[in-house]
Coordinates of C-alpha atoms in Angstrom, one line a residue:
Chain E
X333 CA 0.0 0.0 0.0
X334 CA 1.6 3.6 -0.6
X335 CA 1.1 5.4 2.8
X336 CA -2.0 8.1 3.6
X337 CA -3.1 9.6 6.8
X338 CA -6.0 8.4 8.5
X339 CA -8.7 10.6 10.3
X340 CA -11.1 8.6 12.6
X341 CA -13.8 11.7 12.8
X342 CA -16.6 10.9 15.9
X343 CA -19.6 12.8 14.1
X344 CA -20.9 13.0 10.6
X345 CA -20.6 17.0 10.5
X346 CA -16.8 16.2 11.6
X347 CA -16.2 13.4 8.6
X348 CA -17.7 15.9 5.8
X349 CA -15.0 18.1 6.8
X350 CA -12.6 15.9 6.8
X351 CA -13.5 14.4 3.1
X352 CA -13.6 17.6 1.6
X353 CA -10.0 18.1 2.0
X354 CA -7.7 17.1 -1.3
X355 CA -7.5 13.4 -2.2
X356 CA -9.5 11.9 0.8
X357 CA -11.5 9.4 0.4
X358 CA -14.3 7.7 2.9
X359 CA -13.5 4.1 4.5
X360 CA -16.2 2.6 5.5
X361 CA -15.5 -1.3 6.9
X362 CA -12.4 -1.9 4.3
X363 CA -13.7 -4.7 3.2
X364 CA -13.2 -3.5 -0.5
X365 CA -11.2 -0.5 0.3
X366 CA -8.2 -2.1 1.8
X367 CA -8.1 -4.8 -0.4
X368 CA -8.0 -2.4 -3.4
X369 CA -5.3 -0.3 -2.0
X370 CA -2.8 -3.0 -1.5
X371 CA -3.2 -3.6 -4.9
X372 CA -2.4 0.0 -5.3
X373 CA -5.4 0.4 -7.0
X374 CA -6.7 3.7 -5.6
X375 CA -4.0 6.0 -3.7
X376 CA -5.8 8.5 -1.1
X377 CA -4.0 10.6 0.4
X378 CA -6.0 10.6 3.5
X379 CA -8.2 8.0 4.3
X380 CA -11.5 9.3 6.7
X381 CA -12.7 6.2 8.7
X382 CA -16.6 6.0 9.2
X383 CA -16.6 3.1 11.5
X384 CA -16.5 5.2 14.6
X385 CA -19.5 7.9 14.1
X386 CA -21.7 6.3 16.5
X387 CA -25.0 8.4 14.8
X388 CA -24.5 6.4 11.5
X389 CA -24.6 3.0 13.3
X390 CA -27.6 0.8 14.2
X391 CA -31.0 -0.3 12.9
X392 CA -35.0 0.8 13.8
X393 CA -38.3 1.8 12.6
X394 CA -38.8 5.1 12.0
X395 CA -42.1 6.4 12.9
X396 CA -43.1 6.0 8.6
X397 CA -42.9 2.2 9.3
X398 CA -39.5 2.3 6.9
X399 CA -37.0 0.2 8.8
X400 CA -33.9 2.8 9.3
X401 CA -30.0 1.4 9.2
X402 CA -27.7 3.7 9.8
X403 CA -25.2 3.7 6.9
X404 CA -22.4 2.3 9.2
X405 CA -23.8 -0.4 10.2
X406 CA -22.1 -3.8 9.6
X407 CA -23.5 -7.1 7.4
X408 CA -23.7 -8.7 10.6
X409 CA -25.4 -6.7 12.9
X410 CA -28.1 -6.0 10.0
X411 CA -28.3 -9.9 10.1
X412 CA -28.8 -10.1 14.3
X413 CA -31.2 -7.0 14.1
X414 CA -33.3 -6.3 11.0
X415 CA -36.0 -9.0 12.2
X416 CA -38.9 -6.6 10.5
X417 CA -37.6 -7.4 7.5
X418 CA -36.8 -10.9 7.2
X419 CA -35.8 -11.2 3.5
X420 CA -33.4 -8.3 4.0
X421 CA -31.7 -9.7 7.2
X422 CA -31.1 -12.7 5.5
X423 CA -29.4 -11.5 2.8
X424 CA -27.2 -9.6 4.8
X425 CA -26.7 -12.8 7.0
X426 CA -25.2 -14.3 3.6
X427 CA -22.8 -11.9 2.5
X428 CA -18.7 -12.7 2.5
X429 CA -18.2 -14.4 5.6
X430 CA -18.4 -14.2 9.0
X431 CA -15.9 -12.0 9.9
X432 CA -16.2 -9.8 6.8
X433 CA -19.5 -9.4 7.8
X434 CA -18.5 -7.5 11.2
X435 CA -16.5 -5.2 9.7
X436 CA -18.4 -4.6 6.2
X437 CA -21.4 -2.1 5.9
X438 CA -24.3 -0.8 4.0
X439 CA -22.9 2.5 3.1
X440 CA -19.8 1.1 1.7
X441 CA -21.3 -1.5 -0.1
X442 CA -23.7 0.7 -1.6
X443 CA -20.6 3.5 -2.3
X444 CA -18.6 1.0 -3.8
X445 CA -21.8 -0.4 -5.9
X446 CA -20.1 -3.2 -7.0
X447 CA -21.5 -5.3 -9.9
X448 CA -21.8 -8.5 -8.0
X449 CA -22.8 -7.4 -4.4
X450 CA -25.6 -8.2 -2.7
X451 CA -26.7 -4.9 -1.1
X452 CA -27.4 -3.1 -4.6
X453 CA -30.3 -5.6 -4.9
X454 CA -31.4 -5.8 -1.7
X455 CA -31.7 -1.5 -2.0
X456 CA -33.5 -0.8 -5.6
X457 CA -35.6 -4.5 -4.7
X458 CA -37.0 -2.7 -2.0
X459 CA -37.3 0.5 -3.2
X460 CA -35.0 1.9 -0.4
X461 CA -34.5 5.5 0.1
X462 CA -30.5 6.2 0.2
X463 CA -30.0 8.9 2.4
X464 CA -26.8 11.3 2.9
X465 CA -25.3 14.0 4.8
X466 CA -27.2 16.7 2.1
X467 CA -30.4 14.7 0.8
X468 CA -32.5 11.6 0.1
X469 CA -31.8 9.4 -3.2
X470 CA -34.5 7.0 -4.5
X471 CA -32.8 3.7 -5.5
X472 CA -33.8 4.2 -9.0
X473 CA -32.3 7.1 -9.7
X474 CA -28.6 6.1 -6.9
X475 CA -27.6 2.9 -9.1
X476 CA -25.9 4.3 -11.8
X477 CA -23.9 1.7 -13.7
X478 CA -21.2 -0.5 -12.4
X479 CA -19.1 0.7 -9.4
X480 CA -21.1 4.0 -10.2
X481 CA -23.6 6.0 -8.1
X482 CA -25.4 9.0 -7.6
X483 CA -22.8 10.6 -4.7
X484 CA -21.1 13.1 -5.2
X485 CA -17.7 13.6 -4.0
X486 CA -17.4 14.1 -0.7
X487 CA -21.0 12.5 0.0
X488 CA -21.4 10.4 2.9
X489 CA -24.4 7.4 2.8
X490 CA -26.0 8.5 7.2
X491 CA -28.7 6.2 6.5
X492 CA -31.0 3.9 4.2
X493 CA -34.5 3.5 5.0
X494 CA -36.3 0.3 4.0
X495 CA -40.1 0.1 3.2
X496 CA -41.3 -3.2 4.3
X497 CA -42.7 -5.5 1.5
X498 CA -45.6 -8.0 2.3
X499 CA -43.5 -10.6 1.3
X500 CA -39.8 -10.7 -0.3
X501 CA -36.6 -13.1 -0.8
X502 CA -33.3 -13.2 -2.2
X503 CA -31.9 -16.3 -3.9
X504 CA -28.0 -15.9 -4.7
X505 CA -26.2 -18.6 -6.7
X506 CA -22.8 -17.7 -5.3
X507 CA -19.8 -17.7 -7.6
X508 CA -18.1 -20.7 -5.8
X509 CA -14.4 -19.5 -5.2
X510 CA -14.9 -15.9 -4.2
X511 CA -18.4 -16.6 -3.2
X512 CA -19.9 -13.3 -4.3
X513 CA -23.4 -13.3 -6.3
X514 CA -22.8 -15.1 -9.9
X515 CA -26.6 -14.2 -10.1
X516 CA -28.6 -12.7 -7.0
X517 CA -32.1 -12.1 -7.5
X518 CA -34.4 -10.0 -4.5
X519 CA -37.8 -10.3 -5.0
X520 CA -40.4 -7.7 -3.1
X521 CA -43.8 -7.9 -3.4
X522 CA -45.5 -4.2 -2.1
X523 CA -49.6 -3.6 -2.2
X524 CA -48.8 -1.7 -5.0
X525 CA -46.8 -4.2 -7.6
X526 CA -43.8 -6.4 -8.0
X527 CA -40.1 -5.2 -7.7
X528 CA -37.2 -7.9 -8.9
X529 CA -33.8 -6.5 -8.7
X530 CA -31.1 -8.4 -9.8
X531 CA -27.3 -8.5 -9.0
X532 CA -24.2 -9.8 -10.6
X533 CA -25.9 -10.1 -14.3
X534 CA -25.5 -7.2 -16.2
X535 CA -22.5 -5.3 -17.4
X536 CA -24.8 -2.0 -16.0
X537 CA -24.6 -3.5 -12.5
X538 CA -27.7 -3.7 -10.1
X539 CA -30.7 -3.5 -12.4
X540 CA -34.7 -3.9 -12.3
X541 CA -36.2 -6.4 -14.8
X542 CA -39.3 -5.2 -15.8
X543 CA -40.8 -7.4 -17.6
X544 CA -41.0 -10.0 -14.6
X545 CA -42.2 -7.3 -12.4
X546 CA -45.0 -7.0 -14.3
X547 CA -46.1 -10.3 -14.9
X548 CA -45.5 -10.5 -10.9
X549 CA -47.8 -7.8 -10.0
X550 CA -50.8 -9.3 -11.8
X551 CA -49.9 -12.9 -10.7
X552 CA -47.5 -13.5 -8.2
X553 CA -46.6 -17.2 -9.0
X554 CA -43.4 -18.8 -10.5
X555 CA -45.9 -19.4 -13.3
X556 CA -46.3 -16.0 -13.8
X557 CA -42.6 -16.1 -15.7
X558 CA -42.8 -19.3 -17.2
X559 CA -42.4 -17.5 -20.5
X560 CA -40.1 -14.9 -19.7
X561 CA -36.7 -14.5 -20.7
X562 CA -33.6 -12.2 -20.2
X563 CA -31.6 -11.8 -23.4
X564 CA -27.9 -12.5 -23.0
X565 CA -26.5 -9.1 -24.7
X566 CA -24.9 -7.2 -22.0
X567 CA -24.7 -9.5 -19.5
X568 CA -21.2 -10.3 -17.6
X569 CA -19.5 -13.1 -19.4
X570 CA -16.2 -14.4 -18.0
X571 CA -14.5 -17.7 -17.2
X572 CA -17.4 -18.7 -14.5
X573 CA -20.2 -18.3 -16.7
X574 CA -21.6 -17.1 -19.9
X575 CA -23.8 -13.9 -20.7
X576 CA -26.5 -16.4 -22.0
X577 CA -25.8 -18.6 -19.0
X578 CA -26.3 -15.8 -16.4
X579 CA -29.1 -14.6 -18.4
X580 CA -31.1 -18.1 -17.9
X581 CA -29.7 -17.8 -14.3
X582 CA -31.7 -14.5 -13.4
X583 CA -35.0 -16.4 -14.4
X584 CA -33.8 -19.6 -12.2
X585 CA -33.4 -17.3 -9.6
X586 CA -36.2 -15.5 -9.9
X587 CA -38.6 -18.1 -9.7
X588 CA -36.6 -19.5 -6.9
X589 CA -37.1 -16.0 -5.0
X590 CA -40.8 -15.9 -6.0
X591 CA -41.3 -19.4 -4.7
X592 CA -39.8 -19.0 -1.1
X593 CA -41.3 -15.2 -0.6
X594 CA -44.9 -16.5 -1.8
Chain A
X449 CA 3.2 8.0 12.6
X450 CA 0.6 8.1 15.3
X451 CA 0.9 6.4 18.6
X452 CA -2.1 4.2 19.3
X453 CA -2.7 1.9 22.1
X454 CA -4.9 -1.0 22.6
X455 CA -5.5 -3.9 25.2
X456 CA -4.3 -7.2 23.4
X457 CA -4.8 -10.5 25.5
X458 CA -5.6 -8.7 29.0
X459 CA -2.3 -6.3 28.9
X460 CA -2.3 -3.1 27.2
X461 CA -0.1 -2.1 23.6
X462 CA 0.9 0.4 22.3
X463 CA 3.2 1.5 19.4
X464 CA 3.5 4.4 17.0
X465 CA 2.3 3.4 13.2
X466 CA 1.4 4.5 9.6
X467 CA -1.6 5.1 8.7
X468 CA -1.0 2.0 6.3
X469 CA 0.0 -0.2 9.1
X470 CA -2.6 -2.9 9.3
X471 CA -3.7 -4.6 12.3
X472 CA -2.5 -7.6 11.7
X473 CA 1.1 -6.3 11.2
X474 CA 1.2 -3.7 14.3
X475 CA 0.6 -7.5 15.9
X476 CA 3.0 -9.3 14.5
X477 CA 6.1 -6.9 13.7
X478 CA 5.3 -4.6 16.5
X479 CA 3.6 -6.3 19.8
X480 CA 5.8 -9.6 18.0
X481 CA 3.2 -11.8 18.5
X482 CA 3.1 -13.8 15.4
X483 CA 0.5 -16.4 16.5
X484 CA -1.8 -14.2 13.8
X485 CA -0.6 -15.8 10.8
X486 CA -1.1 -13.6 7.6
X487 CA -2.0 -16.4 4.6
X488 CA -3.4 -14.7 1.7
X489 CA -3.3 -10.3 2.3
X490 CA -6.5 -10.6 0.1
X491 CA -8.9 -11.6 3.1
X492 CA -10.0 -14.5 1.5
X493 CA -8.3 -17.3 4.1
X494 CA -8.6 -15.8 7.6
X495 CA -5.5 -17.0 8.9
X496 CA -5.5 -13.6 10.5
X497 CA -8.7 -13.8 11.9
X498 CA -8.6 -12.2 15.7
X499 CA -11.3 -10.7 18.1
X500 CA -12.0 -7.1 18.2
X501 CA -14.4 -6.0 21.0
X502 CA -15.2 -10.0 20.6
X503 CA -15.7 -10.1 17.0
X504 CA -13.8 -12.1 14.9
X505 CA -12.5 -10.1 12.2
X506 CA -9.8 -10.4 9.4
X507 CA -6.4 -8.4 11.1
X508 CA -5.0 -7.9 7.3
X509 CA -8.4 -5.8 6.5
X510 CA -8.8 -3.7 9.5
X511 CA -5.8 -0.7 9.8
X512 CA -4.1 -0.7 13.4
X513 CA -5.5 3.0 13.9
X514 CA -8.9 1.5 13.4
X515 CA -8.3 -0.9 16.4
X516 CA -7.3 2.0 18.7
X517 CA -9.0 1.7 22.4
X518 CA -10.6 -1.8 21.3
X519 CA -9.8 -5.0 23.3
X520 CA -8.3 -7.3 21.1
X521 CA -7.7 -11.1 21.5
X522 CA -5.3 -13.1 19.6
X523 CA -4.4 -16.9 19.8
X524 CA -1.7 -16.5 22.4
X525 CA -4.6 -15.4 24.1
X526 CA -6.6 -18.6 23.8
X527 CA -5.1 -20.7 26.5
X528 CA -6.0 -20.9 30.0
X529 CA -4.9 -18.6 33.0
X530 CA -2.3 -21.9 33.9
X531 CA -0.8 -21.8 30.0
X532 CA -2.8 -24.9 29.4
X533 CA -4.4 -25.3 26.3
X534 CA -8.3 -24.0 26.3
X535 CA -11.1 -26.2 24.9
X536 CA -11.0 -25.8 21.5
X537 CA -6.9 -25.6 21.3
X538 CA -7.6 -29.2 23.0
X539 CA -9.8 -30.6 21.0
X540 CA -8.1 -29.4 17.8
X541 CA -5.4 -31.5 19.3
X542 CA -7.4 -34.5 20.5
X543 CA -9.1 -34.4 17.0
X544 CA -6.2 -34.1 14.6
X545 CA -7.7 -30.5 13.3
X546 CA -4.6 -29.4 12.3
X547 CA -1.5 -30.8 10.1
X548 CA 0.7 -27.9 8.8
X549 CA -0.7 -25.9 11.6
X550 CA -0.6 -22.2 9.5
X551 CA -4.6 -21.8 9.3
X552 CA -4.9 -23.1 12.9
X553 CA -4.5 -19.5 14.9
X554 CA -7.7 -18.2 12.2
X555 CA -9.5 -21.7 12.7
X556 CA -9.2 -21.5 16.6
X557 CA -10.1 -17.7 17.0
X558 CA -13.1 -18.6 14.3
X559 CA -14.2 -21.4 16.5
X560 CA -14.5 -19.2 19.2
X561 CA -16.2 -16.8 17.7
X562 CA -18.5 -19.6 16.6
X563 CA -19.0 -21.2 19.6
X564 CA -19.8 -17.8 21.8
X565 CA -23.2 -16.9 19.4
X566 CA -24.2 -20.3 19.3
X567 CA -22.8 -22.9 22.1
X568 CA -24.1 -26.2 20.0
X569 CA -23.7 -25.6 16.5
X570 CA -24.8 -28.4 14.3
X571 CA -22.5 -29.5 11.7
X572 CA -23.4 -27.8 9.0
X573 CA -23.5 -24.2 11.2
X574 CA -19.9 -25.4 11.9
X575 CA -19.1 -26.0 8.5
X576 CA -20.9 -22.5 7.1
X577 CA -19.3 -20.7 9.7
X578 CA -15.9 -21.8 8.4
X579 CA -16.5 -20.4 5.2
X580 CA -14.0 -17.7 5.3
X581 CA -11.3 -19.9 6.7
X582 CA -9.3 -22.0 4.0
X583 CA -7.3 -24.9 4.8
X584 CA -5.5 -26.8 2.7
X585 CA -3.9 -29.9 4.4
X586 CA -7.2 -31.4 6.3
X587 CA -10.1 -31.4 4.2
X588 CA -11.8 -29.7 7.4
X589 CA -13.2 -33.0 8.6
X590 CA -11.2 -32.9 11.7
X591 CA -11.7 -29.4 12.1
X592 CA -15.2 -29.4 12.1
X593 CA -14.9 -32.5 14.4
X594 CA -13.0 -30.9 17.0
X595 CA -15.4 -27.7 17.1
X596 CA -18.1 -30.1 17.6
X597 CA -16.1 -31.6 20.2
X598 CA -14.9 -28.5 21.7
X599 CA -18.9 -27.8 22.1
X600 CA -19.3 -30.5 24.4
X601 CA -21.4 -32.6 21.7
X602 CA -20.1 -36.3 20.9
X603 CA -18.2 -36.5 17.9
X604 CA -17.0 -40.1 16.6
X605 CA -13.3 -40.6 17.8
X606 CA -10.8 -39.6 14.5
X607 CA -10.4 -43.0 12.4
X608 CA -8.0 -43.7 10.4
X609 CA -9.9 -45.0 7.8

């Protein structure tokens, strides 16, 4: 790793200040960040340490019914804690490993916005409100391609805030050496429609398949997308699978999701 | 450099580091206690798997700085007030859970982990709790038989079949 300073600020007000200096960047639970800089792949100067702003950490129910998680909050204690949303504490339950899962968060996973990660689809599947130190972004309009957002620079994820579907799953196939999402597929069904997000698929990153949302809203079965099917043009294709093969995998996955939320 | 101090295995640490300086090397080069075993730098094999405020986390993905104040609890830290081996060091003996020995300090301090949130894992807890931890001599077997053993549960005696 080249060198760089780190500041450990105790507040969000103090952490803005601290990002906006030259070349800083936020760390959230290094999970990514660290692992990227040994490979002296990104070269901050200073480096401004999230994991001790004790206002960003924790989850609840705000007084909306959204269920609130602070944006340093780690995999696992989303796992021990989000019980009002099932679907979603499982999902975090699965991501990396044990032990990356109490140092990993929400807000860095969602920063980062990585192609294959499971939080992207757990976020626009749920409609989830990303919210920062300056304003709230709807998850439609945060994902914004691969390892690509909405932030700006210097922008720091405080909070996300969760509606609550009536029913919703997740089905991952995991890639099986690095264990991330070859396909991951969240499924939430809301009074008012159908929303299927799906990770590790697309070149774009994290993105909403319409077509099966649709057909979901009308008839929430696996029948429902019996005849649906996801072309395999823009899809990831490398040495673990095809475009075409991930593109059959999202409607695997899907029904899989459909048939454990329903 | 920034002096940082932190209670490791009951006593308290301190040394001055980088910003760079991971935890996992303000361990070993600096408190020398090279029990923590770095395998892979990636986090991928959790040879280097210690407890921070209890949780087991991956030493070579956590900076030192970011370990400042915490309690932290290596595998020299594992064995009984006497120096005798705890439990699990035990029963990774008893059990033949190790053979080259260098993913042993992660598998122990996993274990642990493991066995604090949930006393009587079932196999297959044991076996998905493990998933960050790679060995490559065993074929986990007698790993996952010594956590089970190390939980009090009966395991079948190692054979050599």
């Amino acid at each position: 790793m080249y060198n760089f300073d780190v500041e450990t600020p105790g507040t969000v007000a103090d952490a803005v200040a601290a990002i906006g200096r030259d070349e800083a960047q936020a760390l959230g639970g290094g999970q990514t960040l660290i692992p990227t800089l040994k490979q002296r792949l990104a070269s901050p100067s200073v480096l401004v340490s999230l994991s001790g702003i004790a206002e960003m950490k924790g989850v609840c129910m705000g007084d909306d019914g959204r269920l609130c998680i602070g944006g340093a909050t780690t995999h696992a204690t989303v796992a021990r804690e989000a019980a009002q949303y099932p679907a979603l504490a499982a999902m975090a339950s699965h991501i990396g490993d044990p032990a990356v899962r109490n140092r990993g968060t929400i807000g860095g996973s969602l920063a980062n916005n990585d192609p294959s990660a499971c939080y992207p689809a757990g976020v626009l599947g749920s409609g989830a409100t990303v919210v920062t130190n300056t304003r709230e972004i709807a998850s439609d309009e945060y994902f914004q391609g691969m390892f690509d957002t909405a932030l700006e620079e210097g922008e720091i994820i405080t909070e996300v805030r969760f509606p609550i579907p009536e029913a919703a799953n997740y089905q991952k196939f995991v890639q099986p050496a690095s264990r991330f999402a070859l396909v991951g597929v969240f499924v939430a069904k809301f009074s008012g429609g159908v929303r299927v997000a799906v990770t590790g698929a697309s070149e774009e990153g994290v993105f909403r398949w319409s077509e099966a949302e649709a057909a979901l809203s009308s008839d929430f079965s696996t029948g429902a997308i019996d005849g649906l099917s996801l072309s395999g043009e823009g899809m990831i294709s490398d040495l673990h699978g095809t475009g075409a093969y991930r593109a059959h995998l999202v409607g695997v996955m899907t029904k899989r999701a459909v048939d454990a939320a329903a | 450099m920034t002096k940082i101090e932190m209670n490791v295995n009951g006593r308290a640490a301190s040394g001055e580091v980088e910003g760079r300086t991971l935890l996992s090397s303000f361990l070993r080069d600096e408190l020398r206690l090279t029990g923590t075993h770095v395998g892979c730098d990636t986090s991928q094999c959790g040879a280097c798997v210690v407890h921070v405020n209890g949780e087991a986390v991956k030493s070579c993905t956590m900076l030192a700085v970011e370990a400042a104040g915490s309690e932290v609890t290596t595998v020299e830290g594992m064995a009984n007030a006497d120096g005798s081996l705890s439990v699990i060091q035990q029963a990774f003996q008893d059990h033949h859970g190790l053979q080259c020995g260098f993913c042993t300090p992660g598998m122990v301090m996993s274990a642990a982990a493991l066995l604090k949130e949930n006393p009587k894992p079932s196999e297959a807890e044991v076996r998905d709790y493990l998933e960050g931890n790679i060995c490559r001599c065993t074929g986990y077997h007698n790993i996952v038989k010594a956590i089970m053993a190390a939980s009090g549960q009966d395991v079948a005696p190692v054979a050599a079949e």
